[in-house]
XYZ file of C-alpha atoms in Angstrom:
702
model
C -81.455 -52.533 -75.163
C -81.552 -48.739 -75.312
C -84.690 -47.115 -73.989
C -86.985 -45.926 -76.760
C -87.540 -42.203 -76.977
C -91.051 -40.853 -76.775
C -90.345 -38.695 -79.832
C -87.997 -39.504 -82.665
C -85.173 -37.101 -83.397
C -86.228 -37.162 -87.042
C -89.711 -35.844 -86.308
C -88.693 -32.224 -86.790
C -89.656 -31.482 -90.348
C -86.786 -30.390 -92.523
C -84.012 -31.034 -89.993
C -81.185 -33.370 -90.997
C -81.018 -36.902 -89.615
C -78.684 -37.665 -86.727
C -76.666 -40.743 -87.554
C -74.886 -41.241 -84.239
C -75.818 -44.498 -82.544
C -77.635 -44.550 -79.232
C -75.589 -45.208 -76.130
C -76.303 -48.465 -74.238
C -78.065 -46.562 -71.462
C -79.080 -49.778 -69.680
C -75.403 -50.262 -68.835
C -74.795 -46.637 -67.814
C -75.786 -44.205 -65.080
C -75.942 -40.501 -65.938
C -75.607 -37.839 -63.230
C -76.221 -34.151 -63.993
C -74.618 -32.025 -61.281
C -75.605 -28.362 -60.970
C -76.084 -25.784 -58.222
C -79.462 -24.901 -59.744
C -81.101 -28.328 -59.578
C -84.385 -27.521 -57.756
C -82.745 -24.178 -56.859
C -83.677 -21.268 -59.139
C -80.894 -18.697 -59.254
C -80.401 -17.830 -62.924
C -80.533 -19.141 -66.462
C -78.905 -22.513 -65.715
C -82.093 -23.479 -63.860
C -83.989 -23.024 -67.137
C -81.438 -25.151 -68.996
C -81.610 -28.007 -66.488
C -85.389 -27.862 -66.085
C -86.325 -27.677 -69.772
C -83.774 -30.303 -70.847
C -85.019 -32.830 -68.276
C -87.844 -34.208 -70.444
C -85.744 -35.137 -73.474
C -82.993 -36.547 -71.221
C -85.483 -38.699 -69.296
C -86.892 -39.923 -72.615
C -83.419 -41.134 -73.532
C -82.108 -42.392 -70.165
C -85.269 -43.332 -68.282
C -84.619 -44.501 -64.717
C -80.852 -44.214 -65.199
C -80.800 -40.405 -65.012
C -80.141 -38.683 -61.695
C -79.740 -34.968 -61.031
C -77.642 -33.700 -58.134
C -77.854 -30.335 -56.392
C -77.828 -28.592 -52.991
C -80.589 -29.197 -50.454
C -82.761 -26.259 -49.423
C -85.695 -27.141 -47.196
C -88.230 -24.840 -48.852
C -87.288 -25.977 -52.367
C -87.407 -29.627 -51.333
C -90.831 -29.301 -49.699
C -92.382 -27.474 -52.658
C -90.679 -29.056 -55.682
C -89.668 -32.607 -54.771
C -91.673 -35.755 -54.048
C -89.517 -37.754 -51.649
C -89.073 -41.459 -52.390
C -86.639 -44.327 -51.934
C -83.769 -44.780 -54.435
C -84.613 -47.594 -56.889
C -80.942 -48.460 -57.332
C -79.431 -50.380 -54.362
C -75.927 -49.025 -55.071
C -77.162 -45.436 -54.896
C -79.046 -46.175 -51.696
C -75.911 -47.664 -50.131
C -73.729 -44.711 -51.242
C -76.207 -42.276 -49.721
C -76.260 -44.337 -46.541
C -72.476 -44.048 -46.208
C -72.732 -40.244 -46.105
C -75.791 -40.219 -43.842
C -74.109 -42.575 -41.359
C -71.281 -40.053 -41.074
C -73.600 -37.146 -40.312
C -73.887 -35.695 -43.831
C -77.538 -35.596 -44.848
C -78.590 -36.585 -48.379
C -82.143 -36.527 -49.758
C -83.690 -38.424 -52.668
C -86.897 -37.890 -54.637
C -88.525 -36.964 -57.922
C -88.329 -33.378 -59.132
C -91.877 -32.289 -59.965
C -91.176 -30.903 -63.423
C -91.862 -32.270 -66.893
C -90.138 -35.656 -67.101
C -90.039 -36.082 -63.276
C -86.317 -36.933 -63.042
C -84.769 -38.397 -59.892
C -82.834 -35.893 -57.784
C -80.168 -36.391 -55.114
C -79.792 -33.324 -52.884
C -76.882 -32.753 -50.499
C -77.337 -30.749 -47.293
C -74.130 -28.696 -47.123
C -75.096 -27.297 -43.730
C -74.985 -30.769 -42.137
C -71.408 -31.228 -43.427
C -70.091 -27.784 -42.398
C -68.054 -29.286 -39.561
C -65.797 -30.823 -42.229
C -65.047 -27.495 -43.932
C -61.546 -26.880 -42.563
C -60.446 -30.454 -43.232
C -61.823 -30.375 -46.777
C -60.139 -27.022 -47.402
C -56.883 -28.703 -46.468
C -57.620 -31.608 -48.824
C -58.266 -29.198 -51.700
C -55.024 -27.329 -50.969
C -53.000 -30.538 -50.774
C -54.624 -31.847 -53.978
C -54.352 -28.854 -56.300
C -53.023 -25.855 -54.352
C -56.281 -23.871 -54.345
C -57.004 -21.961 -51.145
C -60.494 -20.895 -50.113
C -60.882 -17.651 -48.100
C -63.129 -17.762 -45.061
C -65.176 -14.697 -46.077
C -66.492 -16.169 -49.370
C -69.621 -18.031 -48.250
C -70.602 -19.109 -51.780
C -67.181 -20.598 -52.521
C -67.127 -22.415 -49.177
C -70.580 -23.861 -49.833
C -69.418 -25.011 -53.259
C -66.468 -26.812 -51.646
C -68.758 -28.540 -49.146
C -71.076 -29.593 -51.960
C -68.237 -30.767 -54.207
C -66.627 -32.783 -51.430
C -69.917 -34.534 -50.675
C -70.451 -35.281 -54.385
C -66.943 -36.749 -54.734
C -67.472 -38.828 -51.587
C -70.787 -40.106 -52.997
C -69.194 -41.084 -56.328
C -66.377 -42.916 -54.528
C -68.880 -44.987 -52.535
C -71.038 -45.570 -55.626
C -68.243 -46.734 -57.963
C -66.782 -48.984 -55.255
C -70.188 -50.641 -54.958
C -70.866 -50.888 -58.713
C -67.469 -52.178 -59.804
C -67.011 -52.308 -63.581
C -70.682 -52.209 -64.528
C -72.660 -50.107 -65.031
C -70.287 -47.274 -65.879
C -70.912 -43.816 -64.474
C -71.079 -40.585 -66.490
C -71.146 -37.290 -64.573
C -71.962 -33.946 -66.189
C -70.979 -30.876 -64.120
C -72.408 -27.407 -64.839
C -70.523 -24.231 -63.857
C -67.778 -23.456 -61.355
C -69.973 -23.924 -58.237
C -69.813 -27.698 -58.720
C -66.279 -27.736 -60.124
C -64.730 -28.866 -56.832
C -66.574 -32.179 -57.111
C -65.111 -32.853 -60.547
C -61.579 -31.886 -59.445
C -61.719 -34.179 -56.413
C -63.167 -37.079 -58.441
C -60.347 -36.881 -60.958
C -57.583 -36.376 -58.375
C -58.804 -39.456 -56.467
C -58.930 -41.463 -59.716
C -62.599 -42.356 -59.295
C -63.598 -44.386 -62.396
C -66.206 -42.223 -64.103
C -66.487 -40.197 -67.307
C -66.749 -36.459 -66.737
C -68.123 -33.488 -68.700
C -67.789 -29.871 -67.603
C -69.976 -27.143 -69.116
C -69.350 -23.457 -68.583
C -72.405 -21.363 -69.376
C -70.389 -18.152 -68.951
C -66.827 -17.694 -67.761
C -66.515 -16.057 -64.374
C -63.890 -13.567 -65.452
C -65.637 -12.680 -68.697
C -68.771 -11.545 -66.886
C -66.747 -9.463 -64.401
C -64.564 -7.796 -67.050
C -67.460 -6.958 -69.383
C -69.301 -5.232 -66.540
C -66.482 -2.648 -66.547
C -67.192 -1.275 -70.060
C -64.128 -2.901 -71.606
C -63.729 -3.785 -75.296
C -63.595 -7.411 -74.238
C -63.868 -9.527 -77.375
C -61.381 -7.538 -79.453
C -58.758 -7.693 -76.686
C -59.087 -11.285 -75.481
C -55.427 -12.044 -76.126
C -54.231 -8.970 -74.229
C -55.633 -9.665 -70.749
C -53.395 -10.785 -67.892
C -55.863 -13.370 -66.614
C -54.346 -13.990 -63.178
C -54.023 -10.273 -62.498
C -57.595 -9.537 -63.601
C -58.964 -12.288 -61.342
C -56.852 -11.141 -58.402
C -57.906 -7.498 -58.701
C -61.549 -8.584 -58.581
C -60.921 -10.850 -55.561
C -62.209 -13.936 -57.379
C -58.880 -15.664 -57.972
C -59.882 -18.753 -55.962
C -63.143 -19.087 -57.901
C -61.299 -18.668 -61.184
C -58.837 -21.388 -60.131
C -61.720 -23.759 -59.350
C -63.282 -23.078 -62.740
C -60.040 -23.447 -64.684
C -58.997 -26.616 -62.837
C -62.419 -28.197 -63.487
C -62.145 -27.327 -67.182
C -58.758 -29.025 -67.499
C -59.697 -32.057 -65.383
C -62.830 -32.931 -67.385
C -62.695 -35.565 -70.097
C -64.896 -33.321 -72.240
C -65.260 -29.553 -71.968
C -68.312 -27.835 -73.490
C -69.732 -24.322 -73.737
C -73.163 -23.106 -74.807
C -72.198 -21.040 -77.863
C -69.465 -20.325 -80.377
C -68.791 -16.866 -78.926
C -68.333 -18.366 -75.442
C -66.051 -21.016 -76.942
C -63.735 -18.255 -78.199
C -63.885 -16.570 -74.793
C -63.188 -19.824 -72.890
C -60.202 -20.606 -75.085
C -58.555 -17.359 -73.944
C -59.864 -17.134 -70.367
C -59.548 -20.811 -69.382
C -56.868 -21.939 -71.852
C -58.766 -24.914 -73.243
C -60.676 -25.093 -76.486
C -64.147 -26.599 -75.940
C -64.629 -30.068 -77.389
C -68.330 -29.574 -78.125
C -70.692 -26.605 -78.278
C -74.008 -27.492 -76.614
C -76.577 -24.748 -77.404
C -79.435 -24.134 -74.999
C -82.938 -25.138 -76.053
C -86.550 -24.957 -74.948
C -89.498 -27.326 -74.848
C -91.578 -26.359 -77.856
C -95.307 -26.955 -77.746
C -96.726 -26.485 -81.224
C -100.273 -25.236 -81.655
C -102.631 -27.368 -83.698
C -103.804 -24.313 -85.642
C -101.336 -21.954 -87.314
C -103.302 -18.856 -86.328
C -103.613 -19.741 -82.636
C -100.435 -17.964 -81.529
C -101.567 -14.910 -83.528
C -104.821 -14.930 -81.549
C -102.835 -15.072 -78.308
C -100.837 -12.043 -79.461
C -104.045 -10.099 -80.064
C -105.559 -11.093 -76.706
C -102.493 -10.251 -74.639
C -101.872 -7.039 -76.571
C -105.335 -5.962 -75.410
C -104.273 -6.408 -71.780
C -101.172 -4.272 -72.316
C -103.313 -1.607 -73.994
C -105.516 -1.485 -70.888
C -102.432 -0.775 -68.765
C -101.358 1.954 -71.209
C -104.794 3.601 -70.995
C -104.347 3.945 -67.254
C -100.650 4.803 -67.168
C -100.971 7.572 -69.778
C -104.346 8.957 -68.673
C -104.633 12.646 -69.485
C -101.955 12.252 -72.183
C -103.566 9.527 -74.267
C -103.431 11.541 -77.465
C -101.962 8.712 -79.545
C -103.819 5.931 -81.354
C -103.411 2.624 -79.506
C -104.186 0.726 -82.707
C -101.052 2.296 -84.196
C -98.923 1.820 -81.095
C -96.132 -0.756 -81.021
C -94.861 -2.365 -77.821
C -91.108 -3.004 -77.511
C -89.478 -4.495 -74.428
C -86.198 -5.547 -72.845
C -86.069 -7.948 -69.892
C -83.533 -9.792 -67.743
C -80.976 -9.175 -65.017
C -80.235 -5.521 -64.359
C -76.783 -5.417 -65.957
C -76.755 -2.017 -67.624
C -73.811 -2.519 -69.994
C -73.757 -6.297 -70.371
C -77.428 -6.387 -71.404
C -76.963 -3.486 -73.839
C -79.367 -1.132 -72.056
C -76.915 1.725 -72.685
C -77.056 1.539 -76.498
C -80.771 0.681 -76.408
C -81.612 3.960 -74.668
C -79.410 5.945 -77.031
C -81.051 4.233 -80.013
C -84.507 5.047 -78.631
C -83.548 8.721 -78.546
C -82.540 8.544 -82.214
C -85.679 6.572 -83.101
C -87.806 9.238 -81.418
C -86.093 11.885 -83.568
C -86.694 9.916 -86.785
C -90.367 9.308 -86.032
C -90.916 13.007 -85.283
C -89.005 14.252 -88.327
C -90.929 11.936 -90.658
C -94.206 12.893 -88.925
C -94.951 9.218 -88.412
C -98.227 8.528 -86.615
C -96.815 5.324 -85.079
C -96.111 5.511 -81.338
C -93.656 3.163 -79.631
C -94.070 2.262 -75.955
C -90.929 0.621 -74.575
C -91.005 -1.531 -71.430
C -87.918 -2.145 -69.308
C -88.609 -5.273 -67.214
C -85.553 -5.401 -64.953
C -85.611 -5.958 -61.174
C -84.129 -3.117 -59.141
C -84.338 -1.920 -55.537
C -87.736 -0.345 -54.844
C -89.882 0.293 -51.778
C -93.388 0.352 -53.272
C -95.574 1.107 -56.262
C -95.557 4.649 -57.611
C -98.680 6.445 -56.301
C -99.225 8.190 -59.640
C -99.123 4.840 -61.447
C -101.671 3.302 -59.087
C -103.854 6.386 -59.468
C -103.761 5.975 -63.238
C -105.136 2.455 -63.063
C -107.809 3.616 -60.598
C -108.847 6.465 -62.944
C -109.043 4.026 -65.859
C -111.238 1.663 -63.866
C -113.483 4.537 -62.750
C -113.927 5.639 -66.361
C -114.740 2.078 -67.359
C -117.362 1.784 -64.613
C -118.878 5.150 -65.539
C -119.108 4.214 -69.197
C -120.841 0.943 -68.356
C -123.289 2.658 -65.980
C -124.319 5.170 -68.640
C -124.404 2.434 -71.281
C -126.798 0.355 -69.157
C -129.129 3.331 -68.638
C -129.009 4.225 -72.319
C -129.692 0.631 -73.338
C -132.647 0.254 -70.998
C -134.325 3.497 -72.159
C -133.696 2.655 -75.810
C -135.179 -0.803 -75.278
C -138.318 0.593 -73.634
C -138.816 3.175 -76.386
C -138.476 0.574 -79.113
C -140.984 -1.673 -77.360
C -143.506 1.160 -77.633
C -142.747 1.559 -81.318
C -141.071 4.930 -80.861
C -137.764 6.211 -82.246
C -136.252 7.922 -79.185
C -134.849 11.428 -79.292
C -131.126 10.947 -78.819
C -130.899 14.409 -77.229
C -133.262 13.428 -74.417
C -132.507 9.755 -73.910
C -129.763 10.748 -71.440
C -130.774 13.115 -68.616
C -128.784 15.904 -66.972
C -127.410 13.591 -64.254
C -125.929 11.293 -66.859
C -124.075 14.170 -68.494
C -122.897 15.357 -65.077
C -121.447 11.928 -64.302
C -119.655 11.813 -67.647
C -118.237 15.337 -67.240
C -116.936 14.512 -63.767
C -115.266 11.393 -65.169
C -113.636 13.464 -67.922
C -112.394 16.090 -65.447
C -110.911 13.306 -63.314
C -108.621 12.384 -66.217
C -107.035 15.823 -66.288
C -103.372 15.718 -65.358
C -100.849 18.492 -64.880
C -97.812 16.239 -64.742
C -96.249 13.928 -67.299
C -96.956 10.195 -67.089
C -94.301 8.595 -64.846
C -91.339 6.847 -66.429
C -91.117 4.244 -63.652
C -93.975 2.280 -62.116
C -92.315 2.001 -58.685
C -90.564 4.252 -56.186
C -86.848 3.620 -56.682
C -84.695 3.537 -53.568
C -81.944 5.528 -55.269
C -83.364 7.065 -58.414
C -80.636 9.714 -58.672
C -77.934 7.137 -59.366
C -80.029 4.519 -61.162
C -78.378 3.982 -64.586
C -81.604 3.674 -66.576
C -83.237 6.743 -65.034
C -80.002 8.756 -65.287
C -79.819 8.030 -69.025
C -83.524 8.745 -69.510
C -82.819 12.207 -68.082
C -79.829 12.587 -70.388
C -81.765 11.768 -73.568
C -84.866 13.647 -72.394
C -87.518 10.959 -73.001
C -90.016 11.979 -70.310
C -93.216 10.732 -72.005
C -94.107 14.210 -73.308
C -96.941 14.625 -75.789
C -94.480 15.379 -78.590
C -92.462 12.200 -77.969
C -93.236 9.343 -80.321
C -91.262 6.981 -78.059
C -92.629 6.493 -74.552
C -90.780 4.687 -71.748
C -92.177 2.526 -68.932
C -89.596 1.185 -66.469
C -91.083 -1.733 -64.483
C -88.357 -2.606 -61.924
C -89.907 -5.932 -60.896
C -90.479 -9.235 -62.634
C -94.005 -9.555 -63.976
C -96.718 -11.419 -62.095
C -100.366 -12.187 -62.802
C -101.162 -10.987 -59.243
C -99.753 -7.472 -59.773
C -102.284 -4.634 -59.322
C -100.571 -2.680 -62.116
C -99.848 -5.083 -64.959
C -101.487 -8.406 -64.033
C -99.725 -10.601 -66.590
C -97.236 -13.437 -66.466
C -94.020 -12.971 -68.436
C -95.122 -15.320 -71.222
C -98.423 -13.486 -71.664
C -96.623 -10.154 -71.737
C -94.118 -11.315 -74.367
C -96.907 -12.645 -76.567
C -98.648 -9.255 -76.391
C -95.593 -7.250 -77.463
C -94.440 -6.604 -81.018
C -90.636 -6.675 -80.641
C -88.139 -7.814 -78.019
C -84.879 -5.832 -78.011
C -81.791 -7.460 -76.443
C -78.646 -5.684 -77.739
C -76.389 -7.446 -75.226
C -72.643 -7.003 -75.134
C -72.072 -10.039 -72.907
C -74.616 -12.825 -73.378
C -73.178 -16.367 -73.545
C -76.516 -17.663 -74.818
C -79.581 -15.450 -74.362
C -82.851 -17.152 -73.454
C -84.945 -13.985 -73.821
C -84.734 -13.711 -77.647
C -85.124 -17.498 -77.839
C -88.356 -17.300 -75.863
C -89.558 -14.547 -78.204
C -88.824 -16.757 -81.202
C -90.809 -19.761 -79.980
C -93.763 -17.442 -79.240
C -93.601 -15.925 -82.725
C -92.391 -12.491 -81.586
C -89.565 -10.865 -83.607
C -86.499 -9.849 -81.622
C -83.229 -7.940 -81.788
C -80.048 -9.674 -80.650
C -76.321 -9.221 -81.348
C -73.410 -11.123 -82.840
C -71.872 -11.209 -79.350
C -74.701 -13.327 -77.935
C -74.779 -17.087 -78.293
C -78.309 -16.933 -79.672
C -77.321 -14.382 -82.321
C -74.326 -16.439 -83.461
C -76.498 -19.571 -83.564
C -79.088 -17.873 -85.764
C -76.451 -16.432 -88.096
C -75.093 -19.945 -88.514
C -78.432 -21.666 -89.093
C -80.510 -19.071 -90.978
C -79.494 -17.600 -94.330
C -81.295 -14.281 -93.804
C -82.237 -13.888 -90.117
C -83.827 -10.459 -90.672
C -86.437 -11.946 -93.010
C -87.460 -14.267 -90.169
C -87.736 -11.454 -87.613
C -84.298 -11.997 -86.018
C -82.430 -8.667 -86.221
C -78.730 -9.107 -85.401
C -76.816 -5.984 -84.374
C -73.072 -6.039 -85.038
C -71.382 -5.150 -81.743
C -68.101 -6.894 -82.466
C -66.790 -5.246 -85.626
C -68.528 -1.870 -85.364
C -68.099 1.070 -83.019
C -70.709 1.760 -80.339
C -72.058 4.682 -82.382
C -72.389 2.548 -85.532
C -74.101 -0.201 -83.509
C -76.550 2.402 -82.173
C -77.315 3.568 -85.696
C -77.835 -0.005 -86.884
C -80.193 -0.744 -83.988
C -82.064 2.502 -84.677
C -82.525 1.552 -88.337
C -83.778 -1.907 -87.371
C -86.398 -0.403 -85.058
C -87.357 2.353 -87.516
C -87.772 -0.186 -90.291
C -89.968 -2.276 -88.010
C -92.130 0.776 -87.286
C -92.647 1.279 -91.022
C -94.152 -2.177 -91.517
C -97.870 -2.488 -92.061
C -99.988 -4.686 -89.816
C -100.109 -7.368 -92.515
C -96.327 -7.370 -92.858
C -95.953 -7.824 -89.102
C -98.350 -10.780 -89.150
C -96.394 -12.430 -91.969
C -93.129 -11.823 -90.101
C -94.517 -13.357 -86.886
C -95.449 -16.473 -88.855
C -91.888 -16.745 -90.138
C -90.406 -16.131 -86.686
C -92.530 -18.837 -85.090
C -91.438 -21.271 -87.803
C -87.843 -21.055 -86.490
C -88.904 -22.532 -83.143
C -87.924 -26.032 -84.317
C -84.294 -24.879 -84.275
C -84.528 -24.184 -80.530
C -86.298 -27.403 -79.572
C -84.426 -29.697 -77.192
C -85.475 -32.561 -79.466
C -82.957 -31.164 -81.934
C -80.409 -29.454 -79.666
C -80.298 -32.388 -77.259
C -78.218 -34.241 -79.857
C -75.199 -32.065 -79.040
C -75.348 -33.313 -75.440
C -75.533 -36.888 -76.761
C -72.409 -36.219 -78.795
C -70.590 -34.863 -75.710
C -71.568 -37.917 -73.631
C -70.356 -40.330 -76.300
C -67.057 -38.457 -76.519
C -66.570 -38.474 -72.725
C -67.231 -42.219 -72.480
C -64.830 -42.961 -75.342
C -62.089 -41.015 -73.535
C -62.751 -42.378 -70.046
C -63.386 -46.003 -71.054
C -61.656 -46.451 -74.452
C -61.777 -50.259 -74.225
C -65.577 -50.271 -73.888
C -66.720 -47.291 -75.942
C -65.485 -46.418 -79.401
C -66.287 -43.259 -81.277
C -66.142 -42.879 -85.025
C -63.405 -40.428 -86.043
C -65.781 -38.906 -88.589
C -68.340 -37.934 -85.945
C -69.788 -34.500 -86.758
C -67.989 -31.581 -85.086
C -69.877 -28.964 -83.162
C -69.740 -26.384 -85.969
C -71.799 -28.404 -88.403
C -75.399 -27.458 -88.945
C -77.892 -26.466 -91.600
C -79.410 -23.249 -92.825
C -82.962 -22.101 -93.290
C -83.196 -20.427 -96.710
C -84.393 -16.927 -97.397
C -88.234 -17.038 -97.434
C -89.559 -17.414 -100.964
C -91.977 -14.492 -100.634
C -89.231 -12.018 -99.667
C -87.990 -9.978 -102.663
C -84.254 -10.305 -103.398
C -83.614 -6.616 -102.810
C -84.140 -5.072 -99.369
C -85.309 -1.869 -101.035
C -88.289 -3.722 -102.463
C -89.327 -5.348 -99.198
C -89.057 -2.209 -97.035
C -91.104 0.848 -97.905
C -89.263 4.073 -98.635
C -91.992 6.344 -97.316
C -92.225 6.952 -93.578
C -95.837 5.815 -93.169
C -97.946 2.946 -94.447
C -101.571 2.157 -93.994
C -102.678 -1.277 -92.901
C -104.562 -1.743 -96.156
C -101.940 -0.902 -98.756
C -100.441 -4.417 -98.917
C -103.701 -6.361 -98.915
C -103.132 -7.553 -102.471
C -99.634 -8.854 -101.755
C -99.652 -12.606 -102.571
C -98.701 -14.724 -99.564
C -99.444 -18.317 -98.604
C -98.030 -19.277 -95.199
C -98.419 -23.037 -95.664
C -96.843 -22.952 -99.132
C -93.887 -20.884 -97.913
C -93.357 -23.154 -94.892
C -93.344 -26.226 -97.117
C -90.872 -24.560 -99.483
C -88.581 -23.856 -96.521
C -88.710 -27.469 -95.379
C -87.709 -28.666 -98.832
C -84.971 -26.097 -99.362
C -83.100 -26.318 -96.063
C -79.465 -26.558 -97.016
C -77.374 -29.622 -96.330
C -75.051 -29.642 -93.301
C -72.082 -27.371 -93.692
C -68.994 -26.422 -91.737
C -68.684 -22.839 -90.660
C -65.451 -21.552 -92.132
C -63.321 -18.575 -91.286
C -64.190 -15.202 -92.791
C -61.792 -14.363 -95.626
C -59.289 -11.687 -94.814
C -60.539 -8.220 -95.585
C -64.164 -9.352 -95.729
C -66.483 -9.093 -92.745
C -70.058 -10.171 -93.133
C -72.529 -8.149 -91.139
C -75.910 -9.227 -89.806
C -78.595 -9.211 -92.438
C -76.137 -9.917 -95.264
C -76.853 -13.119 -97.109
C -73.998 -15.292 -98.242
C -76.017 -16.366 -101.282
């Protein structure tokens, strides 16, 4: 009997039913193999960690995750225990008896899946022999200087050895299904298939190796996919052996998957195999019991950011914080791939528009990207100290004022406001005011950069001249460290910071998926993405009018860089023109899309891939219906009922709006949400764009 899930797939209101039958998980063992199991390196860690709960709900005790052993990670994230399955215990024993250490336990995350961790260091004495095996098997040579590739070979060889021992012990039942993520674990898949080990295999590439390298060189990648000499490009970048591992794993797998449609196109050209299934990345969505609760969190966390701004811009705080919007970009410091180049250029144009239209809105833009620093900027620390001193002074005077007022009222007197504060009180306040005087501009960066002359962000800030001057309506704060609640500057976790901002901007050129705009969506924060990111393509496919739901999609594929900059500028300028009420309504709509990104829905694509792999590896045991839904089928959220049909009606033509002017606009969040649930379109297949017609983000097909 299949294990019952803790939450039905049909519980997401409005989403179509999933008709595929459950796999007989009692007669199967599922292994998820990834370099980032218990080992946080990048985005794949988030995928594995967040997907664990829904996978455990489906597979129960028959799910095992496999990754490399690192002592610190094991001691802090894993509860060691004995394997419940005798065959797994015996397979581990075979490796341990030969000097290769293997560890077993429960990963202390939501779902608590079992993990099997392989100590590559204990098997290093086999490296030369295993290099020879790989060369004899598939003609791939591993250079001695590439430590990461050598570690991946050690890991893959141990995994293949483990699967050989396991399948020999299990025999014909239960069958084994192994899902490999990324090229670092590709050697294990290649060796399993070359040794004819009886197991079903899936390989997922979250981003092609070569694609990431080529895009970093400012190349028009997606419009020239068919023109690259792949072998030459890999050789020139000295990653040919890694590319060979990745490509061989792709072609050896029973089922090949990618995380987005745009990556599927890329993989077809780079790796010469069309993905069988697209498996989008999801998140664990925790819905609030009250609709307004996430709005309250936005208000609370925005207050914390405003406190930082008061300190950072002391002496130049001549703008109204209640009319200040917070934009941000976050992620790995990849200047071109993450779209920081066009973002900065667009900010320069936005600053010009806001000044020309004499708009009283100020935009503070945060760049949260880790770079090489040696310490906090002294001027930034001083700003927070000045703010705190002002706060303490104000409270001291307030306490004195309150006490004297209280005593006067007790006597039945109305105090003279000119005498209730003495000369010393005024002296203290004047000294506090003089302390806020500043003869320099507020710093652009919060830290001392090790090489600020060649830093791409700072170099472009100098080029566009956004130095946080009084006349600038766009201010820049570059925070070259990930956020932490223990920071003396901005004591907030990333989630708190995102909830306090108004707009996330991620105009990436190379982004196979894009967790950052997805995280904004589930927190009810509008975001900017592109049609070259997996997230942007996913939203275009599933939402009729993404802009109405706070998902602004910049066209970076069919437009020039200058046109993309103009489009991004218009998106941001239009956002600045919205009233407070309009922003609240938009956040409600954005948060409503979070169901689309829930693993309870997106996990079904992984189920489809597993069924397909089993039907190909064990055709006598597992059959798959030929009419099973392909990866391009989905559904679409309709245009919100309260949005006028013409964009000119929904966006004001004047450059400024008060927060009160739209108070009479009729809007019922619950009614609109219910209308959306009823009007979600039936599943459809995404067709090709007719020749001569290119649909751009924001255009509705209706």
